[in-house]
PDB file of C-alpha atoms and ligand atoms in Angstrom:
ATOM      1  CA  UNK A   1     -38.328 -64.529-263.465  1.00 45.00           C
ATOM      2  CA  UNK A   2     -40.280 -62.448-260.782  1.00 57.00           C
ATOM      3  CA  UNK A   3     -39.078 -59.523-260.138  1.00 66.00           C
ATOM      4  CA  UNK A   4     -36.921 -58.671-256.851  1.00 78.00           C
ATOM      5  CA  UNK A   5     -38.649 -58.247-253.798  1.00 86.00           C
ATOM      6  CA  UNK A   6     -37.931 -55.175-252.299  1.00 90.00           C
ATOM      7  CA  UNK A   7     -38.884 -53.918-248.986  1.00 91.00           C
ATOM      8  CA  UNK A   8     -40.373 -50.953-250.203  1.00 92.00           C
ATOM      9  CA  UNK A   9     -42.604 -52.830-251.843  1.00 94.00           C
ATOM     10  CA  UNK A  10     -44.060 -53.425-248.150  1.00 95.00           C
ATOM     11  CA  UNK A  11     -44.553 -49.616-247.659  1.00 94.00           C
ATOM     12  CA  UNK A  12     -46.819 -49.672-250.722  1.00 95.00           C
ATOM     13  CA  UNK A  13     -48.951 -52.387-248.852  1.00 95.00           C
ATOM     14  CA  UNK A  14     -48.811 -50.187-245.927  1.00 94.00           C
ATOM     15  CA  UNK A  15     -50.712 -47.469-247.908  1.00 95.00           C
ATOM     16  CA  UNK A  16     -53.100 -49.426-249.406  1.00 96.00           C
ATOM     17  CA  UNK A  17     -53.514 -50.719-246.075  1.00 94.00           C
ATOM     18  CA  UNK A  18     -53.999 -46.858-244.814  1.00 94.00           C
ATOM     19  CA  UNK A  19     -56.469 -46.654-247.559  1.00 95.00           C
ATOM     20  CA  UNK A  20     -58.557 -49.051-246.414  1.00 95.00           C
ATOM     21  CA  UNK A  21     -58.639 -48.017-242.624  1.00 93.00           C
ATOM     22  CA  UNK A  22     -59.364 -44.768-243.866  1.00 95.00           C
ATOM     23  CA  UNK A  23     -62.736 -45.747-245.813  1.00 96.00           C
ATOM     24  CA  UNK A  24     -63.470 -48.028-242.976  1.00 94.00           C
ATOM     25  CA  UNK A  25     -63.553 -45.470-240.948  1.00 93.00           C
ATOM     26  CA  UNK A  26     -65.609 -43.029-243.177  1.00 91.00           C
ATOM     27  CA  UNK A  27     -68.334 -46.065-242.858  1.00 92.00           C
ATOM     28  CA  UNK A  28     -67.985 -45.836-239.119  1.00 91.00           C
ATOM     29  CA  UNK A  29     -68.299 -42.251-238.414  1.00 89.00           C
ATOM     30  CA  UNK A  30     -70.482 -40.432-240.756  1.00 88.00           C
ATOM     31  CA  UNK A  31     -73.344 -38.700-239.304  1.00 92.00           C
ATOM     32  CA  UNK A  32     -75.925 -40.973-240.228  1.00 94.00           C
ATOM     33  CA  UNK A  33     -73.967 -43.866-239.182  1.00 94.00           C
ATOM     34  CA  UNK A  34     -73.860 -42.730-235.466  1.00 94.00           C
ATOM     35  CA  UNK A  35     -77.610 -41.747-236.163  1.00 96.00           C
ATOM     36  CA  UNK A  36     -78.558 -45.084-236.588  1.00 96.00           C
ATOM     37  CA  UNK A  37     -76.543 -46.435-234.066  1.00 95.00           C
ATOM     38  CA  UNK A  38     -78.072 -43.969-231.812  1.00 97.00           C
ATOM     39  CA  UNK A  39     -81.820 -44.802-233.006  1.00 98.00           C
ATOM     40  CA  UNK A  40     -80.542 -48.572-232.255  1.00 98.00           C
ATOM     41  CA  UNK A  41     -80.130 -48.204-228.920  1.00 98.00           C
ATOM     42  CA  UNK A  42     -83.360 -46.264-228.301  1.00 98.00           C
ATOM     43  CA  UNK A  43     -85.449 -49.026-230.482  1.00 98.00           C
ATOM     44  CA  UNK A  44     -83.471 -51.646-227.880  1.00 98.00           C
ATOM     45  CA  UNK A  45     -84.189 -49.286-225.067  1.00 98.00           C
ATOM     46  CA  UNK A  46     -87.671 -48.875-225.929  1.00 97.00           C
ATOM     47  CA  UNK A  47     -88.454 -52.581-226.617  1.00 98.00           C
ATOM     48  CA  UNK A  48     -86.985 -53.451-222.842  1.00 97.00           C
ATOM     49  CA  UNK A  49     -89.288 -50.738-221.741  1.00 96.00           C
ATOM     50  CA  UNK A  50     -92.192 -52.308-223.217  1.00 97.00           C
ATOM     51  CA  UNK A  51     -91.357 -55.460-221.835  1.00 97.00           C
ATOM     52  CA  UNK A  52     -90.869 -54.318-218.466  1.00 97.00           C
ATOM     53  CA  UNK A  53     -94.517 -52.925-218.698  1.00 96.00           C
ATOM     54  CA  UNK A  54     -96.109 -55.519-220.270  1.00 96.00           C
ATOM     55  CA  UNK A  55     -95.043 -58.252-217.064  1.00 96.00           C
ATOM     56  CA  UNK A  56     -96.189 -55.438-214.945  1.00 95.00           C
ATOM     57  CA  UNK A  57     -99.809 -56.025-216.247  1.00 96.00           C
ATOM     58  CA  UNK A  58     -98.791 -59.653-216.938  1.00 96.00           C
ATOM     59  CA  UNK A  59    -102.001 -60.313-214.868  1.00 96.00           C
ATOM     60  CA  UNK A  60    -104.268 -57.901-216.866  1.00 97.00           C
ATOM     61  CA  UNK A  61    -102.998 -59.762-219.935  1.00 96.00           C
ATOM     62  CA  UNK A  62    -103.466 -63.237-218.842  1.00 97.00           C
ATOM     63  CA  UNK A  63    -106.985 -62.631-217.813  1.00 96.00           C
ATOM     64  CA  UNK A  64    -108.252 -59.951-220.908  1.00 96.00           C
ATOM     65  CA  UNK A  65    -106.701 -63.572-223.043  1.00 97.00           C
ATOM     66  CA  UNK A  66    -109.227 -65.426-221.017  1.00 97.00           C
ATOM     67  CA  UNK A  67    -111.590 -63.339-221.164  1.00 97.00           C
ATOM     68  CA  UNK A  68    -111.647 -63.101-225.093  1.00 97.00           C
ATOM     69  CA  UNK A  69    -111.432 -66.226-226.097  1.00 98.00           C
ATOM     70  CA  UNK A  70    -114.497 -66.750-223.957  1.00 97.00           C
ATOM     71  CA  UNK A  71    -116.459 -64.222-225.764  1.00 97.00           C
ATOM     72  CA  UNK A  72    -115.161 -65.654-228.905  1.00 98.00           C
ATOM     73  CA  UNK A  73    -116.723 -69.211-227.519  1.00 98.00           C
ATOM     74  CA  UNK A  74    -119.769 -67.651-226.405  1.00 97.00           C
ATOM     75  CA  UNK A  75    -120.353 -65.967-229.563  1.00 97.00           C
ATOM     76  CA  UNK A  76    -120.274 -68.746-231.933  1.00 97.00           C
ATOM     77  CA  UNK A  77    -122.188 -71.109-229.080  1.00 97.00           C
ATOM     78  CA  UNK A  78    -125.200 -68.229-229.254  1.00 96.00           C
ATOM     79  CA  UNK A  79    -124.826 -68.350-233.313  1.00 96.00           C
ATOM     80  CA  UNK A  80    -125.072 -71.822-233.378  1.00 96.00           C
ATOM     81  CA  UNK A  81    -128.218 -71.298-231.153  1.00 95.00           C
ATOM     82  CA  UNK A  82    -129.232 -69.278-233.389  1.00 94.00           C
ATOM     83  CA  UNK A  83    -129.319 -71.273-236.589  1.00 94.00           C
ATOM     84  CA  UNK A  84    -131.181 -73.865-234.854  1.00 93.00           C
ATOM     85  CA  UNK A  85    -134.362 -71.463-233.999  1.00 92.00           C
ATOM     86  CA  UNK A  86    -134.734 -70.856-237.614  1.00 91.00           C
ATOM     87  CA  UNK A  87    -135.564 -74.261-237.584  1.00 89.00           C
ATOM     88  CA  UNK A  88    -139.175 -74.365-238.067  1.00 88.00           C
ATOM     89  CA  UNK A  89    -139.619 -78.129-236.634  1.00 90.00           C
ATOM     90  CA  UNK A  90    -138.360 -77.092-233.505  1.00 89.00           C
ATOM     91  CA  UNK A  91    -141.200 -78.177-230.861  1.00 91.00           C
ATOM     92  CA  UNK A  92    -142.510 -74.874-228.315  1.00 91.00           C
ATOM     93  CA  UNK A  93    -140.383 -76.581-225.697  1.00 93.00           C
ATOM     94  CA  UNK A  94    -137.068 -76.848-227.463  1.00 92.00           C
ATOM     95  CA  UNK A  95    -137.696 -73.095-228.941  1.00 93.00           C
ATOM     96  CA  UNK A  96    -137.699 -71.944-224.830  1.00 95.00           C
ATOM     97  CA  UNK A  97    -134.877 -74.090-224.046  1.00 95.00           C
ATOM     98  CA  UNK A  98    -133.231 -72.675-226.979  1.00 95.00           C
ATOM     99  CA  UNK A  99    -134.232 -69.242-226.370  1.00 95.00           C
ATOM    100  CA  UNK A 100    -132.995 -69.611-222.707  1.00 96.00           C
ATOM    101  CA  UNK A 101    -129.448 -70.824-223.662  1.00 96.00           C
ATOM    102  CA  UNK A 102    -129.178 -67.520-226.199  1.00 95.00           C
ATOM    103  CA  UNK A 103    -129.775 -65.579-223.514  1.00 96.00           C
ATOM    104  CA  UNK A 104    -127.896 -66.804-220.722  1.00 97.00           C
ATOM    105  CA  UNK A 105    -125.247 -66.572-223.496  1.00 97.00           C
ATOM    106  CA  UNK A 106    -125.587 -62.903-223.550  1.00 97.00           C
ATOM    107  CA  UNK A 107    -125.685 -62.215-220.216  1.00 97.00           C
ATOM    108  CA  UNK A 108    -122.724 -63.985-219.755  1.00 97.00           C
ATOM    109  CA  UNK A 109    -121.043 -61.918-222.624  1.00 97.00           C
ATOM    110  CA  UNK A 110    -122.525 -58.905-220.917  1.00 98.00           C
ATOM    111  CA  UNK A 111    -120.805 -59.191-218.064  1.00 97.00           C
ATOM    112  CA  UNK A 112    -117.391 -60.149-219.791  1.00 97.00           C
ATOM    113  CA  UNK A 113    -117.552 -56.981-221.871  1.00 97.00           C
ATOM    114  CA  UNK A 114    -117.809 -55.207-217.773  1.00 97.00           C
ATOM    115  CA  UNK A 115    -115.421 -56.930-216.405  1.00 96.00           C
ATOM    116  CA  UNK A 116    -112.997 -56.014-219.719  1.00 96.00           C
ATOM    117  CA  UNK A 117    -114.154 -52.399-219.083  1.00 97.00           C
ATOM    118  CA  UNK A 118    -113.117 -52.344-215.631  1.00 97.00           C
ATOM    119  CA  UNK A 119    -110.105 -53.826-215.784  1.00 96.00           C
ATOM    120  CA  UNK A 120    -108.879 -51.506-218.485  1.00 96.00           C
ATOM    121  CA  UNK A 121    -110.191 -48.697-216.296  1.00 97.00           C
ATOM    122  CA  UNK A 122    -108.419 -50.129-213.291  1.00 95.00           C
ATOM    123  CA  UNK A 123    -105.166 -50.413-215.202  1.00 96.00           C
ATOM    124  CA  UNK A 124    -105.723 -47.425-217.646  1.00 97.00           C
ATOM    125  CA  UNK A 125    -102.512 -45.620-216.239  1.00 96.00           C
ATOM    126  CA  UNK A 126    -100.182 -48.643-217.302  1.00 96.00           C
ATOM    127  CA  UNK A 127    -101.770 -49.434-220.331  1.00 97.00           C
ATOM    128  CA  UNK A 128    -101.506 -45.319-221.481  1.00 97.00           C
ATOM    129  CA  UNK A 129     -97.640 -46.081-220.687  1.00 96.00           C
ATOM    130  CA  UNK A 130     -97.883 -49.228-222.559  1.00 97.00           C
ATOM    131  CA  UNK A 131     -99.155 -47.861-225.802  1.00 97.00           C
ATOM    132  CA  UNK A 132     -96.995 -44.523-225.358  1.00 96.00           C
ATOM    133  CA  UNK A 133     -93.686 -47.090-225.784  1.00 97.00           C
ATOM    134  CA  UNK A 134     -95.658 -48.924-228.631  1.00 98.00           C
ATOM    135  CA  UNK A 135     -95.894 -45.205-230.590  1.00 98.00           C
ATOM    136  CA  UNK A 136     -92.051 -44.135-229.742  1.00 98.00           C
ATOM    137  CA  UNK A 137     -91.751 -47.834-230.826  1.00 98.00           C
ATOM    138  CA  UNK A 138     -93.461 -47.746-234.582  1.00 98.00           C
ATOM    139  CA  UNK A 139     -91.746 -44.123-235.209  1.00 98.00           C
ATOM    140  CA  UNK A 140     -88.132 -45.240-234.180  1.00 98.00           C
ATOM    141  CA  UNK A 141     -89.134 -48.583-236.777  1.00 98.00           C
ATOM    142  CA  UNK A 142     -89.778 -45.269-239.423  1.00 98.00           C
ATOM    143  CA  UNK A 143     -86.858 -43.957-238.735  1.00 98.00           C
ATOM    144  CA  UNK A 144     -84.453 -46.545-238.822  1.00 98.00           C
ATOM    145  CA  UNK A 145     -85.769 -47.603-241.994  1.00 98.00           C
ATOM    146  CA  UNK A 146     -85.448 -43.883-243.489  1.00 97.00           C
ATOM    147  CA  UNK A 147     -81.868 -43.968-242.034  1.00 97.00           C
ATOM    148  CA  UNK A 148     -80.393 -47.066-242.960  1.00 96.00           C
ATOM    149  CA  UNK A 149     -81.982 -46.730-246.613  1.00 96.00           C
ATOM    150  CA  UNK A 150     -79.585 -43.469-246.270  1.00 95.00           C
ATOM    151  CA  UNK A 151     -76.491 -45.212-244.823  1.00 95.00           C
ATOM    152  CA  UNK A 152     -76.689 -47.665-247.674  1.00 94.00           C
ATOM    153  CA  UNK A 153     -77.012 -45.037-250.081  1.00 93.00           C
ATOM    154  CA  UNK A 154     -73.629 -43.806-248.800  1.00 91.00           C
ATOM    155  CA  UNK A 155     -72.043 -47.197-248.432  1.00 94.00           C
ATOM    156  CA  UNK A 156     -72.317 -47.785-251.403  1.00 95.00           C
ATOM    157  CA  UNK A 157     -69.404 -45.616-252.928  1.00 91.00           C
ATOM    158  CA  UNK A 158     -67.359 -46.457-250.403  1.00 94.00           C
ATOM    159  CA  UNK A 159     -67.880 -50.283-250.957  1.00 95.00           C
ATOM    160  CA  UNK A 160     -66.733 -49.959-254.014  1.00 96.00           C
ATOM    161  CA  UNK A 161     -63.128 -48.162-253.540  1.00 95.00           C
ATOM    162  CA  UNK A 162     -63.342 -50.684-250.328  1.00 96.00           C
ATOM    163  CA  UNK A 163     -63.232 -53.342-252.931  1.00 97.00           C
ATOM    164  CA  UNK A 164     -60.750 -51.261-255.139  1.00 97.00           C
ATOM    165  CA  UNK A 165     -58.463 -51.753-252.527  1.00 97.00           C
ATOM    166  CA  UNK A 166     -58.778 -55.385-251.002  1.00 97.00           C
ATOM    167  CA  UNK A 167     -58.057 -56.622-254.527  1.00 98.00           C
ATOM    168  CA  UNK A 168     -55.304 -54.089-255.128  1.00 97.00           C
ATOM    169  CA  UNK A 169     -53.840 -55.626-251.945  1.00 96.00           C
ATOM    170  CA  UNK A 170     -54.602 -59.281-252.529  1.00 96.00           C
ATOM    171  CA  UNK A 171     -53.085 -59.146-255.979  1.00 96.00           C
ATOM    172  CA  UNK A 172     -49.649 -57.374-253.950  1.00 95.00           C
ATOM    173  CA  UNK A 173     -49.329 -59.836-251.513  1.00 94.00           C
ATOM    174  CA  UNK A 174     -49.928 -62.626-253.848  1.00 94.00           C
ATOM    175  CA  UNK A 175     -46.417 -61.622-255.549  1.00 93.00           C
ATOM    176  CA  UNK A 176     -45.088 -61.500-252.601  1.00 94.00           C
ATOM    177  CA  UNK A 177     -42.408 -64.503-251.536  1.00 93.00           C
ATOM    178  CA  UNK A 178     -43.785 -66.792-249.292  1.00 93.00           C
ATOM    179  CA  UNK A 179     -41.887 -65.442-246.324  1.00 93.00           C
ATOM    180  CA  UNK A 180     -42.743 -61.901-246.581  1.00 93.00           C
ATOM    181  CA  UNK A 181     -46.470 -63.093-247.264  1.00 93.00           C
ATOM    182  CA  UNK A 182     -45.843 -64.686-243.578  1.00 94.00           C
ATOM    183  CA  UNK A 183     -43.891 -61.685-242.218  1.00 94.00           C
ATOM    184  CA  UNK A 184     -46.745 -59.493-242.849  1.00 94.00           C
ATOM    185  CA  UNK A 185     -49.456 -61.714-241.883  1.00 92.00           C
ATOM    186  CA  UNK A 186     -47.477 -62.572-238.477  1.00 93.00           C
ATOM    187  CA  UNK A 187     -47.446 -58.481-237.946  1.00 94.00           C
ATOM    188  CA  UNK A 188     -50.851 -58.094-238.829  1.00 91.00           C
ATOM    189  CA  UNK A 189     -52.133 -60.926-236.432  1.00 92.00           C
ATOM    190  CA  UNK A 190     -49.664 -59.378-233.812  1.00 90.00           C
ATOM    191  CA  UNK A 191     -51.777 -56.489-233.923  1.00 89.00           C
ATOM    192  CA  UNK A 192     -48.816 -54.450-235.474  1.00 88.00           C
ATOM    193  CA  UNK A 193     -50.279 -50.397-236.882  1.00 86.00           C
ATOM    194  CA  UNK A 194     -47.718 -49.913-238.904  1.00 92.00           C
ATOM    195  CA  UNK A 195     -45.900 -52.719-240.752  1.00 94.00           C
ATOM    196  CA  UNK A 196     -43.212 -50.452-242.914  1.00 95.00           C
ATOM    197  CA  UNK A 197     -41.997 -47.322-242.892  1.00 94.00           C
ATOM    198  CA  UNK A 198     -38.967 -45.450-244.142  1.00 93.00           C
ATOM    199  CA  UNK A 199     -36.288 -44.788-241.581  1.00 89.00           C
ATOM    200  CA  UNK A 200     -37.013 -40.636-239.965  1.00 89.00           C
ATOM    201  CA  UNK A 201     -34.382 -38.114-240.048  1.00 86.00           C
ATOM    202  CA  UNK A 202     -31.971 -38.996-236.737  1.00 87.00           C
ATOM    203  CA  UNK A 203     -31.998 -42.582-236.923  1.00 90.00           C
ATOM    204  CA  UNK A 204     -35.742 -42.696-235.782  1.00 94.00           C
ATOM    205  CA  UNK A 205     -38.079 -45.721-236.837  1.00 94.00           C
ATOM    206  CA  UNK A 206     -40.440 -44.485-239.328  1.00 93.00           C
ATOM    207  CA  UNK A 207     -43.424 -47.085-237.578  1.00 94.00           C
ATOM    208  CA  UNK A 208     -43.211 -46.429-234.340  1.00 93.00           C
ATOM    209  CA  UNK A 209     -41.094 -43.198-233.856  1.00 93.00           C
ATOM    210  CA  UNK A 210     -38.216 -44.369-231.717  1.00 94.00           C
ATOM    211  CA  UNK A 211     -34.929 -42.849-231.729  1.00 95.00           C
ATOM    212  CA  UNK A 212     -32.705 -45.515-232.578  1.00 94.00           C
ATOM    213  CA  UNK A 213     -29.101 -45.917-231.575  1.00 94.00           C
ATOM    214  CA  UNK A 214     -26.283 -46.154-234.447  1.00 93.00           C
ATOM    215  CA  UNK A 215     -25.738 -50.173-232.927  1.00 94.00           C
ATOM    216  CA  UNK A 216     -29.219 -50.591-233.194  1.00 95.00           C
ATOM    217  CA  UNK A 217     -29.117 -49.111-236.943  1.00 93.00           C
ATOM    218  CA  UNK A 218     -26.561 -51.090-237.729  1.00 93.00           C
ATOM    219  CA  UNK A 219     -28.595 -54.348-236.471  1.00 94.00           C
ATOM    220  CA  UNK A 220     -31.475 -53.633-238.351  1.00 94.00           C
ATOM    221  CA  UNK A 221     -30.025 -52.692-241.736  1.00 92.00           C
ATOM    222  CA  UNK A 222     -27.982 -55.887-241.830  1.00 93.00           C
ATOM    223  CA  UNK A 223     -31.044 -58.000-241.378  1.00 93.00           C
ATOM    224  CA  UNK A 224     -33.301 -59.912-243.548  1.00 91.00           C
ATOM    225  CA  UNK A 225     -36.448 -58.063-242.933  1.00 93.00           C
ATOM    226  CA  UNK A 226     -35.016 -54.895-241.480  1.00 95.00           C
ATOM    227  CA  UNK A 227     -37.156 -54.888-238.324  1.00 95.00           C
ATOM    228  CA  UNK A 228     -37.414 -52.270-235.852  1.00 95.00           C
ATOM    229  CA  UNK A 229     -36.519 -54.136-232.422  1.00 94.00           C
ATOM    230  CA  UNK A 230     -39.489 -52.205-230.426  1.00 94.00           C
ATOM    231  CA  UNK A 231     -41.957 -52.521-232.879  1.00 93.00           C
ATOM    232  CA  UNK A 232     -41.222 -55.153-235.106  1.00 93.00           C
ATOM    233  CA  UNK A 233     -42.156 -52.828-238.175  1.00 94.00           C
ATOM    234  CA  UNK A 234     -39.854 -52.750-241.155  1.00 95.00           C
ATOM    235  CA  UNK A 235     -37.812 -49.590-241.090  1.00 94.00           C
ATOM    236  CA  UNK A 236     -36.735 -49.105-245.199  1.00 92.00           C
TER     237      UNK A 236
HETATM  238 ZN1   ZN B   1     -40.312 -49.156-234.341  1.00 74.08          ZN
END
């Protein structure tokens, strides 16, 4: 036979219950938690920053894109050029044609590498800004990692009487009775803080703290589940 259930028995869940609010919220609050929150929202700030800069010299981009990958086309056109003069059958013709092509080539890279120049000078204000955000960027990156490395560090005690506790409780409300199992899961999804208390000194619920009349009293102590009729908690 299992033993009786007694309502007290939901007061001990209650405190286990405590327990694990209580760690939960050591894992919400410590300092280095509400560091890294805090580096979070500067590493989000920072990123929309960036952004925000970057479509402001979306044109700059578009064209230094353009502008590369023609050097880039240029420069293997002129080594290709290139390979073929070392060809010693070329005829004096083809070596000026040749020749010609390698050095239009330049010229044209020439005047890229200008243009490149001026448009970073033109724009030299935004792009300062630009790679200002990128630094704050890579050394909030640094820090986050540092922190977070820290917050696990910390966590990880925790996580363990975290643990301690969830199974202490699961084990509890396994021998529980099916309807107290329910009664405390209805409470819980209810939204109920405290699910069982002992009764206060002058007839006052022990969940919620109201002073209850002697009628009232009497209600609740010759129920089932002993329920508090303002807060549903179980007054023991
Ligand atoms: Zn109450």
């Amino acid at each position: 036979m299992n033993e009786p259930f007694l309502l007290s028995n939901l007061i001990d869940l209650q405190e286990i219950d405590n327990e694990i609010y209580k760690i939960e919220s050591q894992k919400g609050e410590s300092e280095d938690v509400v560091l890294l929150k805090d580096l979070e929202t500067k590493f989000k700030e920072s990123n929309k920053d960036l952004e925000v800069a970057k479509n402001n010299l979306s044109e700059y981009f578009t064209q230094l894109e353009k502008d590369e990958l023609d050097t880039k086309n240029i420069k293997q056109k002129n080594e290709n050029i290139g390979i073929k003069l070392n060809d010693k059958s070329l005829d004096p013709n083809e070596i000026i044609n040749y020749t010609k092509q390698k050095e239009s080539g330049e010229q044209q890279l020439s005047k890229i590498k200008k243009n490149i120049e001026f448009l970073q000078r033109e724009n030299s204000e935004e792009l300062n800004e630009i790679k200002k955000y990128e630094d704050v960027i890579d050394d909030l990156k640094k820090q986050l990692f540092e922190v977070s490395k820290k917050v696990q560090e910390e966590w990880k005690s925790l996580d363990v009487r975290l643990a301690e506790s969830e199974s202490k409780k699961k084990e509890m409300l396994l021998s529980f009775p099916d309807d107290a199992q329910k009664l405390y899961d209805d409470l819980k999804a209810r939204g109920a803080e405290v699910i069982a208390a002992y009764k206060l000194e002058n007839n006052q619920c022990g969940c919620c703290g109201v002073d209850l009349t002697s009628s009232e009293m009497d209600k609740i102590t010759s129920s089932k589940y002993q329920q508090c009729p303002y807060c549903d908690g179980v007054v023991v």
